[in-house]
């Protein structure tokens, strides 16, 4: 790394802090609103810190709405989609890099193509498909939908990752008597762990934040996920802003915590996977 | 992107029973994803194309051939929407890339609180776009929003500005919100890329007497070029399809000022209930994106040997 | 192969485990799904829960499953399900559009089989608003009449008399000028992208004796009818002249009620349900609100009344049971409850002497104003489209370029007439 002068350093820091302020200000405001009493939400001038901050809104939403249930549903769907996405994309990327090296390019083009379809057009055919399969109001329908959205980027990233693992390792394992599947599972996969973590984080994010699919594919309120639960709190004839923001905070928090812990893996994975094309 | 994916092809042509077995094994690995995506994409795609050839009235439909396409492509609203999409997408992606790269360069230089900063800067990407848009909607509210309050307190404006009230400022606002949402991912990719640039290259450049700009141009940029192409391709494809932010904030208004193609598509399908027309718009959008992707990939493929850094 | 059977059994286990709680539903008695955008209104929740509980107690063997959905996505969800012939049995949707698209079941045979005491509760006018192509597609449940709602304190402070509200357009403008001051405006012009914009515009058009459409809804006359164009210009001018809150193109019901609740605007054209919203936002407004009929330029000009009806979807497997629930929900008892908690006005004609109704003078006032009202939405299957898209676009364009108002609405007439005839 090059050394930089004190002036440059100060300039860098100032820019960073300004950018940081703009980046996280909305979250601060979300938190601020969720802690205010409802009357103060419209106070003019708006209050940045309030003597009346309380966890009342959080208490209310947990008491009056099955937020716990929504949370569990979100977790189940997100974890399920992650598991499916990681396993399928790992299998696929390994297969491509080891057995069809020349097929990787057209396959990636195919993956990209699948991402080009506008989401609105998918709503009705998806519903019909899931309805015909009898999968309405099931976790599986959402798991399938979310995995399909995450697969293109996951496969593509893992292709880069597996390519950076030399074939000699495979060959050494084969010569030791391992079958193809054993080579994959016991030798190569552990080496690709950062990539798998990245794919997992990426899929989890897609599954956790998605709204339209859960909206359309579930009608039973015991199956609602967080995003749907939050949206349902916007009445037209009365909106409790602080409760709405509290629900949004609860919806956003798990992903942030997860990312905070696993962020290092994400950067490592992208370094190895996407960069070393 | 294409050239980066291509591997050096094995020199020996592999045939024979051993390798046929390997190929079968390989198919087993790849098949699940392939089949999965085919079912999940091909069926809706087919359905969309089929619908676009029909005049749909609720549960009944009549075949009308390419009439819907003629009507959609003859409607001024479609072309206006296309133009808005082009403006929106190119502005967002350009700003994502420039600001994302800039931010990555800065974070790369800092040593203090690096991880914390990285995580904090990543937050807009972690929250659902619709939630982020809702918060920004509240922040930009003319009478009660904080943004106007802060700008007035700073003396930058003297009355409440209706950010979403006029086509020009509304488009700028949704672009700004999308930039807020989209920078983190680009920043992450660029940071990863910067980490892989060997230090020796910088030291060599420094010894040759290069200044900061020259170091960027001859060391940083060539190493990042591929990554930038990849990131921008993905970004463009994603942004052209993006509905959430505009759907939440303006629904395409005012006076069609922010009506990008996905919003036009949604409004045609679910507000106007003209599914045939909507499917035609969707297929047109798809063809557009596809054509663009192919063109873009061709353009960014280096067709001459790179000069050594 | 060993591996394959393992994978298959894993998939089978996953499918079995992942089908979730819905798997149990098949063993239950008749399950009717009920979807209306109002189930997510927090003040209505206790009432509908009791409605369901009491109905199920009186009808063992039938279970009502409420489908909660955010208002803005209600139609999307309904259409996606209707297209797959899996729509909820009992729904409240835009009648003409849904009926035209074949999503609803005609109710004539159920309604006509009821005793006369039941059928009498609905006026012919209200019922005809729930008809499409001469068939009845919904039972009117509740509605909202639009009138002019005022902030008493601000009116008094401006030196005006709350007992003598403006009755003509000119008087209203005079009031507006006095009610506009520093950081305060007389009213709000609605130009946001929902159909509420169209509703308010229509009240002004009708108030001037103008018409937006011809009698059988085959032609639009926003610009063609001179009184209509005159009213449009008068109403939109409030924004240009600074008498209305800024940013009209982003103002809808939510923003309008926010402004009113915080005392930034002194009057609003709205329905009775706006009052509890305002009081909920700002409890200090309680008792500070008064209501008057819309100012009009021709005697007996009608105002606008929305109508929400309960319908049975075409794919319902148990229409008789669904009709039973609709009848149950339309009963006077629930109509009164709804009026009390959410200020949704009952559409039955036999409640005027109900003590609960009489105890609420504002409700009585709205009911009286509503006796001279036209029903909304207007009876056209493309209404949902033109009200939320085309008419709003024209209003927004006219707000941004007032000098082009004539041309904008002439173009609107052409565009709408084409759509109205293209059915």
mmCIF file with all atom_site columns, N, CA and C in Angstrom, chain B residues 69-105:
data_model
loop_
_atom_site.group_PDB
_atom_site.id
_atom_site.type_symbol
_atom_site.label_atom_id
_atom_site.label_alt_id
_atom_site.label_comp_id
_atom_site.label_asym_id
_atom_site.label_entity_id
_atom_site.label_seq_id
_atom_site.pdbx_PDB_ins_code
_atom_site.Cartn_x
_atom_site.Cartn_y
_atom_site.Cartn_z
_atom_site.occupancy
_atom_site.B_iso_or_equiv
_atom_site.pdbx_formal_charge
_atom_site.auth_seq_id
_atom_site.auth_comp_id
_atom_site.auth_asym_id
_atom_site.auth_atom_id
_atom_site.pdbx_PDB_model_num
ATOM 1   N N  . UNK B 1 69  ? -48.823 -6.317 -30.034 1.00 0.00 ? 69  UNK B N  1
ATOM 2   C CA . UNK B 1 69  ? -47.529 -5.700 -30.271 1.00 0.00 ? 69  UNK B CA 1
ATOM 3   C C  . UNK B 1 69  ? -47.690 -4.424 -31.082 1.00 0.00 ? 69  UNK B C  1
ATOM 4   N N  . UNK B 1 70  ? -48.552 -4.506 -32.101 1.00 0.00 ? 70  UNK B N  1
ATOM 5   C CA . UNK B 1 70  ? -48.766 -3.316 -32.933 1.00 0.00 ? 70  UNK B CA 1
ATOM 6   C C  . UNK B 1 70  ? -49.306 -2.180 -32.085 1.00 0.00 ? 70  UNK B C  1
ATOM 7   N N  . UNK B 1 71  ? -50.255 -2.512 -31.214 1.00 0.00 ? 71  UNK B N  1
ATOM 8   C CA . UNK B 1 71  ? -50.860 -1.448 -30.429 1.00 0.00 ? 71  UNK B CA 1
ATOM 9   C C  . UNK B 1 71  ? -49.875 -0.879 -29.410 1.00 0.00 ? 71  UNK B C  1
ATOM 10  N N  . UNK B 1 72  ? -49.148 -1.781 -28.769 1.00 0.00 ? 72  UNK B N  1
ATOM 11  C CA . UNK B 1 72  ? -48.187 -1.328 -27.751 1.00 0.00 ? 72  UNK B CA 1
ATOM 12  C C  . UNK B 1 72  ? -47.087 -0.483 -28.387 1.00 0.00 ? 72  UNK B C  1
ATOM 13  N N  . UNK B 1 73  ? -46.528 -0.992 -29.487 1.00 0.00 ? 73  UNK B N  1
ATOM 14  C CA . UNK B 1 73  ? -45.423 -0.262 -30.103 1.00 0.00 ? 73  UNK B CA 1
ATOM 15  C C  . UNK B 1 73  ? -45.892 1.008  -30.778 1.00 0.00 ? 73  UNK B C  1
ATOM 16  N N  . UNK B 1 74  ? -47.204 1.085  -31.045 1.00 0.00 ? 74  UNK B N  1
ATOM 17  C CA . UNK B 1 74  ? -47.711 2.309  -31.649 1.00 0.00 ? 74  UNK B CA 1
ATOM 18  C C  . UNK B 1 74  ? -48.127 3.343  -30.622 1.00 0.00 ? 74  UNK B C  1
ATOM 19  N N  . UNK B 1 75  ? -48.105 2.940  -29.359 1.00 0.00 ? 75  UNK B N  1
ATOM 20  C CA . UNK B 1 75  ? -48.535 3.859  -28.309 1.00 0.00 ? 75  UNK B CA 1
ATOM 21  C C  . UNK B 1 75  ? -47.365 4.713  -27.849 1.00 0.00 ? 75  UNK B C  1
ATOM 22  N N  . UNK B 1 76  ? -47.603 5.996  -27.810 1.00 0.00 ? 76  UNK B N  1
ATOM 23  C CA . UNK B 1 76  ? -46.544 6.921  -27.430 1.00 0.00 ? 76  UNK B CA 1
ATOM 24  C C  . UNK B 1 76  ? -46.042 6.633  -26.025 1.00 0.00 ? 76  UNK B C  1
ATOM 25  N N  . UNK B 1 77  ? -46.919 6.118  -25.180 1.00 0.00 ? 77  UNK B N  1
ATOM 26  C CA . UNK B 1 77  ? -46.538 5.855  -23.791 1.00 0.00 ? 77  UNK B CA 1
ATOM 27  C C  . UNK B 1 77  ? -45.404 4.840  -23.707 1.00 0.00 ? 77  UNK B C  1
ATOM 28  N N  . UNK B 1 78  ? -45.407 3.858  -24.617 1.00 0.00 ? 78  UNK B N  1
ATOM 29  C CA . UNK B 1 78  ? -44.354 2.848  -24.587 1.00 0.00 ? 78  UNK B CA 1
ATOM 30  C C  . UNK B 1 78  ? -42.989 3.476  -24.856 1.00 0.00 ? 78  UNK B C  1
ATOM 31  N N  . UNK B 1 79  ? -42.918 4.317  -25.886 1.00 0.00 ? 79  UNK B N  1
ATOM 32  C CA . UNK B 1 79  ? -41.625 4.880  -26.249 1.00 0.00 ? 79  UNK B CA 1
ATOM 33  C C  . UNK B 1 79  ? -41.143 5.870  -25.195 1.00 0.00 ? 79  UNK B C  1
ATOM 34  N N  . UNK B 1 80  ? -42.087 6.613  -24.645 1.00 0.00 ? 80  UNK B N  1
ATOM 35  C CA . UNK B 1 80  ? -41.720 7.516  -23.566 1.00 0.00 ? 80  UNK B CA 1
ATOM 36  C C  . UNK B 1 80  ? -41.163 6.729  -22.393 1.00 0.00 ? 80  UNK B C  1
ATOM 37  N N  . UNK B 1 81  ? -41.829 5.595  -22.114 1.00 0.00 ? 81  UNK B N  1
ATOM 38  C CA . UNK B 1 81  ? -41.388 4.757  -21.012 1.00 0.00 ? 81  UNK B CA 1
ATOM 39  C C  . UNK B 1 81  ? -40.005 4.177  -21.291 1.00 0.00 ? 81  UNK B C  1
ATOM 40  N N  . UNK B 1 82  ? -39.791 3.797  -22.536 1.00 0.00 ? 82  UNK B N  1
ATOM 41  C CA . UNK B 1 82  ? -38.482 3.259  -22.906 1.00 0.00 ? 82  UNK B CA 1
ATOM 42  C C  . UNK B 1 82  ? -37.397 4.308  -22.682 1.00 0.00 ? 82  UNK B C  1
ATOM 43  N N  . UNK B 1 83  ? -37.706 5.531  -23.119 1.00 0.00 ? 83  UNK B N  1
ATOM 44  C CA . UNK B 1 83  ? -36.732 6.601  -22.911 1.00 0.00 ? 83  UNK B CA 1
ATOM 45  C C  . UNK B 1 83  ? -36.443 6.819  -21.440 1.00 0.00 ? 83  UNK B C  1
ATOM 46  N N  . UNK B 1 84  ? -37.484 6.835  -20.639 1.00 0.00 ? 84  UNK B N  1
ATOM 47  C CA . UNK B 1 84  ? -37.290 7.007  -19.205 1.00 0.00 ? 84  UNK B CA 1
ATOM 48  C C  . UNK B 1 84  ? -36.451 5.870  -18.645 1.00 0.00 ? 84  UNK B C  1
ATOM 49  N N  . UNK B 1 85  ? -36.706 4.645  -19.112 1.00 0.00 ? 85  UNK B N  1
ATOM 50  C CA . UNK B 1 85  ? -35.918 3.500  -18.654 1.00 0.00 ? 85  UNK B CA 1
ATOM 51  C C  . UNK B 1 85  ? -34.449 3.680  -18.978 1.00 0.00 ? 85  UNK B C  1
ATOM 52  N N  . UNK B 1 86  ? -34.183 4.146  -20.207 1.00 0.00 ? 86  UNK B N  1
ATOM 53  C CA . UNK B 1 86  ? -32.791 4.332  -20.608 1.00 0.00 ? 86  UNK B CA 1
ATOM 54  C C  . UNK B 1 86  ? -32.111 5.350  -19.707 1.00 0.00 ? 86  UNK B C  1
ATOM 55  N N  . UNK B 1 87  ? -32.792 6.472  -19.492 1.00 0.00 ? 87  UNK B N  1
ATOM 56  C CA . UNK B 1 87  ? -32.211 7.502  -18.630 1.00 0.00 ? 87  UNK B CA 1
ATOM 57  C C  . UNK B 1 87  ? -31.986 6.965  -17.225 1.00 0.00 ? 87  UNK B C  1
ATOM 58  N N  . UNK B 1 88  ? -33.001 6.336  -16.671 1.00 0.00 ? 88  UNK B N  1
ATOM 59  C CA . UNK B 1 88  ? -32.921 5.820  -15.312 1.00 0.00 ? 88  UNK B CA 1
ATOM 60  C C  . UNK B 1 88  ? -31.779 4.808  -15.183 1.00 0.00 ? 88  UNK B C  1
ATOM 61  N N  . UNK B 1 89  ? -31.768 3.831  -16.096 1.00 0.00 ? 89  UNK B N  1
ATOM 62  C CA . UNK B 1 89  ? -30.782 2.762  -15.977 1.00 0.00 ? 89  UNK B CA 1
ATOM 63  C C  . UNK B 1 89  ? -29.364 3.289  -16.164 1.00 0.00 ? 89  UNK B C  1
ATOM 64  N N  . UNK B 1 90  ? -29.159 4.085  -17.205 1.00 0.00 ? 90  UNK B N  1
ATOM 65  C CA . UNK B 1 90  ? -27.780 4.529  -17.436 1.00 0.00 ? 90  UNK B CA 1
ATOM 66  C C  . UNK B 1 90  ? -27.300 5.422  -16.297 1.00 0.00 ? 90  UNK B C  1
ATOM 67  N N  . UNK B 1 91  ? -28.156 6.312  -15.795 1.00 0.00 ? 91  UNK B N  1
ATOM 68  C CA . UNK B 1 91  ? -27.725 7.152  -14.672 1.00 0.00 ? 91  UNK B CA 1
ATOM 69  C C  . UNK B 1 91  ? -27.399 6.317  -13.459 1.00 0.00 ? 91  UNK B C  1
ATOM 70  N N  . UNK B 1 92  ? -28.308 5.389  -13.117 1.00 0.00 ? 92  UNK B N  1
ATOM 71  C CA . UNK B 1 92  ? -28.092 4.592  -11.910 1.00 0.00 ? 92  UNK B CA 1
ATOM 72  C C  . UNK B 1 92  ? -26.819 3.773  -12.024 1.00 0.00 ? 92  UNK B C  1
ATOM 73  N N  . UNK B 1 93  ? -26.657 3.077  -13.150 1.00 0.00 ? 93  UNK B N  1
ATOM 74  C CA . UNK B 1 93  ? -25.495 2.200  -13.258 1.00 0.00 ? 93  UNK B CA 1
ATOM 75  C C  . UNK B 1 93  ? -24.210 3.020  -13.266 1.00 0.00 ? 93  UNK B C  1
ATOM 76  N N  . UNK B 1 94  ? -24.197 4.117  -14.013 1.00 0.00 ? 94  UNK B N  1
ATOM 77  C CA . UNK B 1 94  ? -22.985 4.939  -14.055 1.00 0.00 ? 94  UNK B CA 1
ATOM 78  C C  . UNK B 1 94  ? -22.623 5.406  -12.650 1.00 0.00 ? 94  UNK B C  1
ATOM 79  N N  . UNK B 1 95  ? -23.623 5.883  -11.912 1.00 0.00 ? 95  UNK B N  1
ATOM 80  C CA . UNK B 1 95  ? -23.340 6.374  -10.565 1.00 0.00 ? 95  UNK B CA 1
ATOM 81  C C  . UNK B 1 95  ? -22.950 5.230  -9.624  1.00 0.00 ? 95  UNK B C  1
ATOM 82  N N  . UNK B 1 96  ? -23.620 4.086  -9.768  1.00 0.00 ? 96  UNK B N  1
ATOM 83  C CA . UNK B 1 96  ? -23.232 2.927  -8.958  1.00 0.00 ? 96  UNK B CA 1
ATOM 84  C C  . UNK B 1 96  ? -21.743 2.654  -9.141  1.00 0.00 ? 96  UNK B C  1
ATOM 85  N N  . UNK B 1 97  ? -21.325 2.564  -10.422 1.00 0.00 ? 97  UNK B N  1
ATOM 86  C CA . UNK B 1 97  ? -19.952 2.157  -10.697 1.00 0.00 ? 97  UNK B CA 1
ATOM 87  C C  . UNK B 1 97  ? -18.964 3.226  -10.227 1.00 0.00 ? 97  UNK B C  1
ATOM 88  N N  . UNK B 1 98  ? -19.212 4.470  -10.596 1.00 0.00 ? 98  UNK B N  1
ATOM 89  C CA . UNK B 1 98  ? -18.249 5.513  -10.246 1.00 0.00 ? 98  UNK B CA 1
ATOM 90  C C  . UNK B 1 98  ? -18.156 5.688  -8.735  1.00 0.00 ? 98  UNK B C  1
ATOM 91  N N  . UNK B 1 99  ? -19.302 5.866  -8.094  1.00 0.00 ? 99  UNK B N  1
ATOM 92  C CA . UNK B 1 99  ? -19.267 6.086  -6.652  1.00 0.00 ? 99  UNK B CA 1
ATOM 93  C C  . UNK B 1 99  ? -18.852 4.831  -5.897  1.00 0.00 ? 99  UNK B C  1
ATOM 94  N N  . UNK B 1 100 ? -19.276 3.670  -6.414  1.00 0.00 ? 100 UNK B N  1
ATOM 95  C CA . UNK B 1 100 ? -18.875 2.429  -5.748  1.00 0.00 ? 100 UNK B CA 1
ATOM 96  C C  . UNK B 1 100 ? -17.375 2.233  -5.801  1.00 0.00 ? 100 UNK B C  1
ATOM 97  N N  . UNK B 1 101 ? -16.818 2.480  -6.970  1.00 0.00 ? 101 UNK B N  1
ATOM 98  C CA . UNK B 1 101 ? -15.370 2.348  -7.115  1.00 0.00 ? 101 UNK B CA 1
ATOM 99  C C  . UNK B 1 101 ? -14.658 3.376  -6.247  1.00 0.00 ? 101 UNK B C  1
ATOM 100 N N  . UNK B 1 102 ? -15.156 4.600  -6.281  1.00 0.00 ? 102 UNK B N  1
ATOM 101 C CA . UNK B 1 102 ? -14.547 5.643  -5.469  1.00 0.00 ? 102 UNK B CA 1
ATOM 102 C C  . UNK B 1 102 ? -14.546 5.277  -3.992  1.00 0.00 ? 102 UNK B C  1
ATOM 103 N N  . UNK B 1 103 ? -15.692 4.820  -3.538  1.00 0.00 ? 103 UNK B N  1
ATOM 104 C CA . UNK B 1 103 ? -15.798 4.447  -2.132  1.00 0.00 ? 103 UNK B CA 1
ATOM 105 C C  . UNK B 1 103 ? -14.848 3.306  -1.799  1.00 0.00 ? 103 UNK B C  1
ATOM 106 N N  . UNK B 1 104 ? -14.759 2.344  -2.726  1.00 0.00 ? 104 UNK B N  1
ATOM 107 C CA . UNK B 1 104 ? -13.866 1.210  -2.480  1.00 0.00 ? 104 UNK B CA 1
ATOM 108 C C  . UNK B 1 104 ? -12.421 1.686  -2.404  1.00 0.00 ? 104 UNK B C  1
ATOM 109 N N  . UNK B 1 105 ? -12.048 2.579  -3.308  1.00 0.00 ? 105 UNK B N  1
ATOM 110 C CA . UNK B 1 105 ? -10.680 3.096  -3.279  1.00 0.00 ? 105 UNK B CA 1
ATOM 111 C C  . UNK B 1 105 ? -10.386 3.770  -1.943  1.00 0.00 ? 105 UNK B C  1
#
